[in-house]
Amino acid sequence: MRTFIPHGVTHRIGNPGKTPLEVIEVRMVLERNRATQRPH
C-alpha cells in the first residue's frame, strides 16, 4: 500500500527512507499531474 504524499511535501522533505527510484517516480507523477492541470 502506497502512502499518499500531498503536493509539495517531497520538495520540502528529503526522505532518506525513499529509494531514488521512488523519488523519481513521485516526481514523474507530480509533473504528469501538473501537466494535465495546465491547459495547452
PDB file of C-alpha atoms in Angstrom, residues 10-40:
ATOM      1  CA  THR A  10       8.524  15.954  -1.391  1.00  0.00           C
ATOM      2  CA  HIS A  11      10.108  19.310  -2.233  1.00  0.00           C
ATOM      3  CA  ARG A  12      10.351  20.296   1.434  1.00  0.00           C
ATOM      4  CA  ILE A  13      11.237  16.926   2.922  1.00  0.00           C
ATOM      5  CA  GLY A  14      14.264  14.937   1.752  1.00  0.00           C
ATOM      6  CA  ASN A  15      13.182  11.482   2.847  1.00  0.00           C
ATOM      7  CA  PRO A  16      16.277   9.279   3.311  1.00  0.00           C
ATOM      8  CA  GLY A  17      13.988   6.250   3.552  1.00  0.00           C
ATOM      9  CA  LYS A  18      12.895   6.640  -0.053  1.00  0.00           C
ATOM     10  CA  THR A  19      14.916   4.993  -2.792  1.00  0.00           C
ATOM     11  CA  PRO A  20      15.988   7.148  -5.773  1.00  0.00           C
ATOM     12  CA  LEU A  21      13.606   5.161  -7.976  1.00  0.00           C
ATOM     13  CA  GLU A  22      10.650   6.044  -5.746  1.00  0.00           C
ATOM     14  CA  VAL A  23      11.693   9.697  -5.658  1.00  0.00           C
ATOM     15  CA  ILE A  24      11.877   9.773  -9.449  1.00  0.00           C
ATOM     16  CA  GLU A  25       8.504   8.046  -9.688  1.00  0.00           C
ATOM     17  CA  VAL A  26       6.891  10.592  -7.371  1.00  0.00           C
ATOM     18  CA  ARG A  27       8.408  13.457  -9.352  1.00  0.00           C
ATOM     19  CA  MET A  28       7.131  11.975 -12.602  1.00  0.00           C
ATOM     20  CA  VAL A  29       3.635  11.651 -11.147  1.00  0.00           C
ATOM     21  CA  LEU A  30       3.710  15.230  -9.869  1.00  0.00           C
ATOM     22  CA  GLU A  31       4.918  16.503 -13.246  1.00  0.00           C
ATOM     23  CA  ARG A  32       2.211  14.500 -15.019  1.00  0.00           C
ATOM     24  CA  ASN A  33      -0.468  15.899 -12.703  1.00  0.00           C
ATOM     25  CA  ARG A  34       0.834  19.425 -13.225  1.00  0.00           C
ATOM     26  CA  ALA A  35       0.835  18.898 -16.996  1.00  0.00           C
ATOM     27  CA  THR A  36      -2.773  17.696 -17.002  1.00  0.00           C
ATOM     28  CA  GLN A  37      -3.866  20.666 -14.895  1.00  0.00           C
ATOM     29  CA  ARG A  38      -2.185  23.167 -17.208  1.00  0.00           C
ATOM     30  CA  PRO A  39      -4.216  23.891 -20.378  1.00  0.00           C
ATOM     31  CA  HIS A  40      -2.113  23.507 -23.510  1.00  0.00           C
TER      32      HIS A  40
END
